């Protein structure tokens, strides 16, 4: 398959693990993005999340700013938080006409029960609304460390069904993983994906530099494994939570263990946890050293 529609860098081997990276922001991080923008490569793909406590208008405004600053917006759709088909239709109309959005990332979302007609991301894909509004790239979630509500086999089955539905709709699928700290779990998961014949491009979620307590807080909130042994590999001692940590060891290990032949072409997706500027600075420093 062609990787160029996801990112032009994916038509050639990566220069280093920062090549063709993407970033994530919340709809409330308008000023943070403005501050970080001079440090971010032109054309970088920036995802706008769909979190509680935000208004639809804020998300649209954030996507517009991403485009105006010279980046490529990816807008999240949280299926269980969407209140109606009419709301989804209007949201897609706004982000595509006002921000030129061609990419979305769809998740089921955190609510245990759907707040509207959609309980999972596959139902969104099958509405036909994505094609109606010209969406070309559809991202779906990947879980290297598993998911509390699904078995590994269920997760693979869901992934294959969603990929098939995306392709049947004439769109290009992309898998973006939850952030993780465990390099071995990530590499094993990508290897298993390829053994199953799933040839979709993958963005591996990694945490940006942040305070140690903040990293552990997000890990707990998102159900990410953060055992003492895993965190030691990442470079954090759970007996000393003072200070901050970056993904240096994790990214270097992924660079060593991943190869195009076995794992396909993968790129990184950074979760800045509200710290876009430090993440952009880290990426630029890493790129300069490699």
Short mmCIF file of C-alpha atoms in Angstrom, two decimals:
data_model
loop_
_atom_site.label_atom_id
_atom_site.label_comp_id
_atom_site.label_asym_id
_atom_site.label_seq_id
_atom_site.Cartn_x
_atom_site.Cartn_y
_atom_site.Cartn_z
CA UNK A 1 0.00 0.00 0.00
CA UNK A 2 1.04 3.62 -0.36
CA UNK A 3 2.18 5.36 2.80
CA UNK A 4 2.38 8.80 1.16
CA UNK A 5 -1.20 9.78 2.00
CA UNK A 6 -0.43 9.34 5.71
CA UNK A 7 2.86 11.27 5.62
CA UNK A 8 5.27 11.79 2.69
CA UNK A 9 8.22 10.69 4.83
CA UNK A 10 6.73 7.21 5.03
CA UNK A 11 7.58 6.52 1.39
CA UNK A 12 11.22 6.26 2.45
CA UNK A 13 13.07 4.74 5.42
CA UNK A 14 13.08 6.96 8.48
CA UNK A 15 16.12 9.13 9.19
CA UNK A 16 15.55 8.66 12.91
CA UNK A 17 12.64 8.04 15.27
CA UNK A 18 11.60 11.70 15.21
CA UNK A 19 11.08 11.64 11.45
CA UNK A 20 7.44 12.35 10.52
CA UNK A 21 6.26 12.64 14.13
CA UNK A 22 2.84 13.84 15.21
CA UNK A 23 1.66 15.67 18.35
CA UNK A 24 -1.50 15.85 20.40
CA UNK A 25 -3.24 18.83 22.00
CA UNK A 26 -6.51 19.52 23.77
CA UNK A 27 -9.01 22.07 22.54
CA UNK A 28 -8.05 24.32 25.46
CA UNK A 29 -4.36 24.52 24.52
CA UNK A 30 -4.71 27.34 22.01
CA UNK A 31 -2.07 29.55 23.63
CA UNK A 32 0.23 26.59 24.21
CA UNK A 33 0.16 25.80 20.51
CA UNK A 34 0.87 29.42 19.57
CA UNK A 35 3.89 29.40 21.88
CA UNK A 36 5.22 26.08 20.61
CA UNK A 37 4.50 26.70 16.90
CA UNK A 38 7.95 28.14 15.96
CA UNK A 39 9.54 24.94 17.30
CA UNK A 40 7.29 22.53 15.42
CA UNK A 41 8.11 21.42 11.88
CA UNK A 42 5.84 22.88 9.18
CA UNK A 43 3.23 20.38 8.07
CA UNK A 44 3.38 18.38 11.30
CA UNK A 45 0.19 16.50 12.04
CA UNK A 46 -1.42 17.71 15.27
CA UNK A 47 -4.34 15.86 16.80
CA UNK A 48 -7.11 17.78 18.60
CA UNK A 49 -8.67 15.64 21.32
CA UNK A 50 -12.35 15.21 22.19
CA UNK A 51 -12.40 15.48 25.98
CA UNK A 52 -15.13 16.24 28.52
CA UNK A 53 -15.39 19.82 29.68
CA UNK A 54 -14.82 21.23 26.19
CA UNK A 55 -17.29 22.77 23.78
CA UNK A 56 -17.59 21.75 20.15
CA UNK A 57 -16.74 25.32 19.17
CA UNK A 58 -13.45 25.11 21.08
CA UNK A 59 -12.45 22.00 19.16
CA UNK A 60 -13.29 23.64 15.85
CA UNK A 61 -11.32 26.75 16.84
CA UNK A 62 -8.32 24.60 17.76
CA UNK A 63 -8.44 22.77 14.42
CA UNK A 64 -8.64 26.09 12.58
CA UNK A 65 -5.58 27.37 14.45
CA UNK A 66 -3.62 24.19 13.67
CA UNK A 67 -4.29 24.81 9.96
CA UNK A 68 -3.55 28.56 10.15
CA UNK A 69 -0.18 27.90 11.79
CA UNK A 70 0.87 25.65 8.93
CA UNK A 71 0.19 22.24 10.47
CA UNK A 72 -2.13 19.38 9.53
CA UNK A 73 -5.11 18.93 11.88
CA UNK A 74 -6.33 15.51 12.97
CA UNK A 75 -9.62 15.78 14.81
CA UNK A 76 -10.67 13.20 17.40
CA UNK A 77 -14.18 11.79 17.49
CA UNK A 78 -15.23 10.18 20.78
CA UNK A 79 -18.15 7.97 19.78
CA UNK A 80 -19.89 7.70 23.15
CA UNK A 81 -19.71 11.46 23.74
CA UNK A 82 -21.48 12.36 20.48
CA UNK A 83 -25.09 13.20 21.28
CA UNK A 84 -26.74 12.68 17.89
CA UNK A 85 -26.15 11.99 14.22
CA UNK A 86 -27.02 15.62 13.53
CA UNK A 87 -24.30 16.78 15.93
CA UNK A 88 -21.72 14.50 14.25
CA UNK A 89 -22.80 15.71 10.80
CA UNK A 90 -22.50 19.37 11.83
CA UNK A 91 -19.15 18.84 13.56
CA UNK A 92 -17.69 17.16 10.47
CA UNK A 93 -19.07 19.96 8.30
CA UNK A 94 -17.48 22.62 10.51
CA UNK A 95 -14.02 21.06 10.77
CA UNK A 96 -13.81 20.28 7.07
CA UNK A 97 -15.11 23.61 5.75
CA UNK A 98 -13.41 25.86 8.33
CA UNK A 99 -10.15 23.98 8.96
CA UNK A 100 -9.75 21.86 5.83
CA UNK A 101 -9.67 18.69 7.94
CA UNK A 102 -9.01 15.49 5.99
CA UNK A 103 -8.03 13.28 8.94
CA UNK A 104 -9.92 12.05 11.97
CA UNK A 105 -9.09 9.69 14.81
CA UNK A 106 -12.00 7.71 16.25
CA UNK A 107 -12.26 6.09 19.67
CA UNK A 108 -15.16 4.69 21.65
CA UNK A 109 -14.41 7.05 24.54
CA UNK A 110 -14.41 6.79 28.32
CA UNK A 111 -18.12 6.91 29.26
CA UNK A 112 -19.34 3.42 30.24
CA UNK A 113 -22.61 4.12 28.45
CA UNK A 114 -23.14 6.01 25.20
CA UNK A 115 -24.52 9.52 25.60
CA UNK A 116 -26.03 9.32 22.11
CA UNK A 117 -26.51 6.78 19.29
CA UNK A 118 -22.89 5.54 19.01
CA UNK A 119 -21.28 3.11 21.42
CA UNK A 120 -18.13 2.31 19.44
CA UNK A 121 -15.91 3.73 16.70
CA UNK A 122 -17.04 1.19 14.08
CA UNK A 123 -20.53 2.65 14.18
CA UNK A 124 -19.10 6.08 13.31
CA UNK A 125 -17.11 4.63 10.40
CA UNK A 126 -20.22 2.92 9.03
CA UNK A 127 -22.42 6.06 9.06
CA UNK A 128 -21.13 7.25 5.68
CA UNK A 129 -20.73 10.75 7.13
CA UNK A 130 -16.92 10.65 6.94
CA UNK A 131 -17.03 10.15 3.17
CA UNK A 132 -19.81 12.74 2.84
CA UNK A 133 -17.47 15.37 4.27
CA UNK A 134 -14.36 14.32 2.38
CA UNK A 135 -12.42 12.62 5.17
CA UNK A 136 -9.50 10.70 3.65
CA UNK A 137 -7.51 9.28 6.58
CA UNK A 138 -9.16 7.51 9.52
CA UNK A 139 -7.14 6.67 12.61
CA UNK A 140 -8.17 3.97 15.07
CA UNK A 141 -6.71 3.00 18.42
CA UNK A 142 -4.11 0.37 19.22
CA UNK A 143 -3.31 -1.05 22.65
CA UNK A 144 0.18 -2.54 23.09
CA UNK A 145 -0.54 -3.23 26.76
CA UNK A 146 -4.08 -4.52 26.21
CA UNK A 147 -7.41 -3.07 27.28
CA UNK A 148 -9.29 -3.68 30.55
CA UNK A 149 -12.60 -4.36 28.81
CA UNK A 150 -11.42 -6.58 25.94
CA UNK A 151 -9.31 -9.70 25.48
CA UNK A 152 -6.34 -9.53 23.07
CA UNK A 153 -8.28 -11.58 20.51
CA UNK A 154 -11.23 -9.22 20.74
CA UNK A 155 -8.93 -6.24 20.20
CA UNK A 156 -7.40 -7.77 17.07
CA UNK A 157 -10.86 -8.68 15.77
CA UNK A 158 -12.12 -5.13 16.33
CA UNK A 159 -9.06 -3.69 14.62
CA UNK A 160 -9.49 -5.87 11.53
CA UNK A 161 -13.21 -5.07 11.29
CA UNK A 162 -12.61 -1.33 11.55
CA UNK A 163 -9.79 -1.41 8.99
CA UNK A 164 -12.03 -3.33 6.57
CA UNK A 165 -14.85 -0.80 7.03
CA UNK A 166 -12.50 2.14 6.48
CA UNK A 167 -11.15 0.64 3.28
CA UNK A 168 -14.64 -0.30 2.10
CA UNK A 169 -15.51 3.38 2.44
CA UNK A 170 -12.63 4.37 0.17
CA UNK A 171 -10.56 5.83 3.00
CA UNK A 172 -7.07 5.06 4.30
CA UNK A 173 -6.66 3.48 7.75
CA UNK A 174 -4.03 4.37 10.32
CA UNK A 175 -3.43 2.89 13.77
CA UNK A 176 -2.37 5.17 16.62
CA UNK A 177 -1.52 3.54 19.94
CA UNK A 178 -2.14 4.58 23.51
CA UNK A 179 1.07 5.83 25.07
CA UNK A 180 3.19 3.22 26.82
CA UNK A 181 6.43 3.05 28.76
CA UNK A 182 7.42 -0.55 27.97
CA UNK A 183 9.55 -0.88 24.82
CA UNK A 184 9.32 -4.69 24.77
CA UNK A 185 5.51 -4.65 24.95
CA UNK A 186 5.36 -2.13 22.10
CA UNK A 187 7.74 -4.05 19.84
CA UNK A 188 6.03 -7.38 20.54
CA UNK A 189 2.63 -5.87 19.77
CA UNK A 190 3.76 -4.42 16.44
CA UNK A 191 5.34 -7.76 15.55
CA UNK A 192 2.11 -9.60 16.34
CA UNK A 193 0.18 -7.11 14.23
CA UNK A 194 2.39 -7.79 11.21
CA UNK A 195 2.28 -11.57 11.74
CA UNK A 196 -1.51 -11.31 11.50
CA UNK A 197 -1.13 -9.66 8.10
CA UNK A 198 -2.31 -6.24 9.26
CA UNK A 199 -0.26 -3.96 7.01
CA UNK A 200 -1.64 -0.64 8.22
CA UNK A 201 0.77 2.21 9.08
CA UNK A 202 1.25 2.66 12.82
CA UNK A 203 1.95 5.66 15.01
CA UNK A 204 3.36 4.56 18.36
CA UNK A 205 2.28 6.73 21.28
CA UNK A 206 5.09 7.89 23.54
CA UNK A 207 4.90 10.36 26.44
CA UNK A 208 6.61 13.69 26.03
CA UNK A 209 8.88 15.04 28.76
CA UNK A 210 6.95 15.84 31.91
CA UNK A 211 7.09 15.78 35.68
CA UNK A 212 7.30 12.25 37.05
CA UNK A 213 4.14 12.61 39.17
CA UNK A 214 2.31 13.98 36.14
CA UNK A 215 3.42 11.05 33.96
CA UNK A 216 2.29 8.52 36.56
CA UNK A 217 -1.01 10.35 37.01
CA UNK A 218 -1.81 10.16 33.31
CA UNK A 219 -0.71 6.51 33.22
CA UNK A 220 -3.15 5.64 36.00
CA UNK A 221 -5.96 7.63 34.41
CA UNK A 222 -5.43 5.97 31.02
CA UNK A 223 -4.93 2.43 32.31
CA UNK A 224 -1.30 2.30 31.21
CA UNK A 225 1.04 -0.13 32.94
CA UNK A 226 3.55 1.62 35.19
CA UNK A 227 5.09 -1.13 37.31
CA UNK A 228 8.38 -0.53 39.09
CA UNK A 229 10.27 -2.73 36.60
CA UNK A 230 8.77 -1.01 33.56
CA UNK A 231 9.36 2.46 34.94
CA UNK A 232 12.96 1.56 35.76
CA UNK A 233 13.45 0.64 32.10
CA UNK A 234 11.94 4.00 31.17
CA UNK A 235 14.32 5.76 33.54
CA UNK A 236 12.07 6.44 36.56
CA UNK A 237 12.41 5.12 40.10
CA UNK A 238 9.10 4.89 41.90
CA UNK A 239 10.92 5.61 45.14
CA UNK A 240 11.89 9.07 43.88
CA UNK A 241 9.07 11.01 42.26
CA UNK A 242 10.83 14.36 42.27
CA UNK A 243 11.78 15.97 38.98
CA UNK A 244 10.86 15.23 35.40
CA UNK A 245 11.61 12.54 32.83
CA UNK A 246 11.76 12.32 29.06
CA UNK A 247 11.35 9.47 26.59
CA UNK A 248 15.06 9.25 25.67
CA UNK A 249 15.61 5.62 26.73
CA UNK A 250 12.28 4.46 25.31
CA UNK A 251 12.76 6.13 21.92
CA UNK A 252 16.37 4.94 21.64
CA UNK A 253 15.29 1.40 22.43
CA UNK A 254 12.48 1.50 19.86
CA UNK A 255 14.95 2.77 17.29
CA UNK A 256 17.20 -0.23 17.98
CA UNK A 257 14.48 -2.90 18.09
CA UNK A 258 12.15 -1.84 15.26
CA UNK A 259 13.00 -2.50 11.63
CA UNK A 260 11.09 -1.94 8.39
CA UNK A 261 11.30 -5.56 7.27
CA UNK A 262 9.67 -7.09 10.35
CA UNK A 263 7.63 -4.25 11.76
CA UNK A 264 6.72 -2.17 8.73
CA UNK A 265 7.14 1.57 8.69
CA UNK A 266 6.19 3.13 11.99
CA UNK A 267 6.40 6.66 13.32
CA UNK A 268 5.91 8.27 16.71
CA UNK A 269 2.95 10.15 18.15
CA UNK A 270 3.84 12.32 21.14
CA UNK A 271 1.50 12.89 24.07
CA UNK A 272 2.72 16.21 25.56
CA UNK A 273 0.30 16.18 28.55
CA UNK A 274 -0.24 19.92 28.27
CA UNK A 275 3.43 20.73 27.65
CA UNK A 276 3.70 21.30 23.91
CA UNK A 277 6.80 23.50 24.04
CA UNK A 278 8.94 21.07 26.09
CA UNK A 279 7.87 18.22 23.78
CA UNK A 280 8.78 20.21 20.66
CA UNK A 281 12.12 21.15 22.22
CA UNK A 282 12.84 17.52 23.09
CA UNK A 283 12.01 16.38 19.55
CA UNK A 284 14.30 19.00 18.01
CA UNK A 285 17.14 18.09 20.36
CA UNK A 286 16.72 14.41 19.59
CA UNK A 287 16.66 15.10 15.86
CA UNK A 288 19.83 17.20 16.08
CA UNK A 289 21.65 14.40 17.91
CA UNK A 290 20.58 11.72 15.43
#
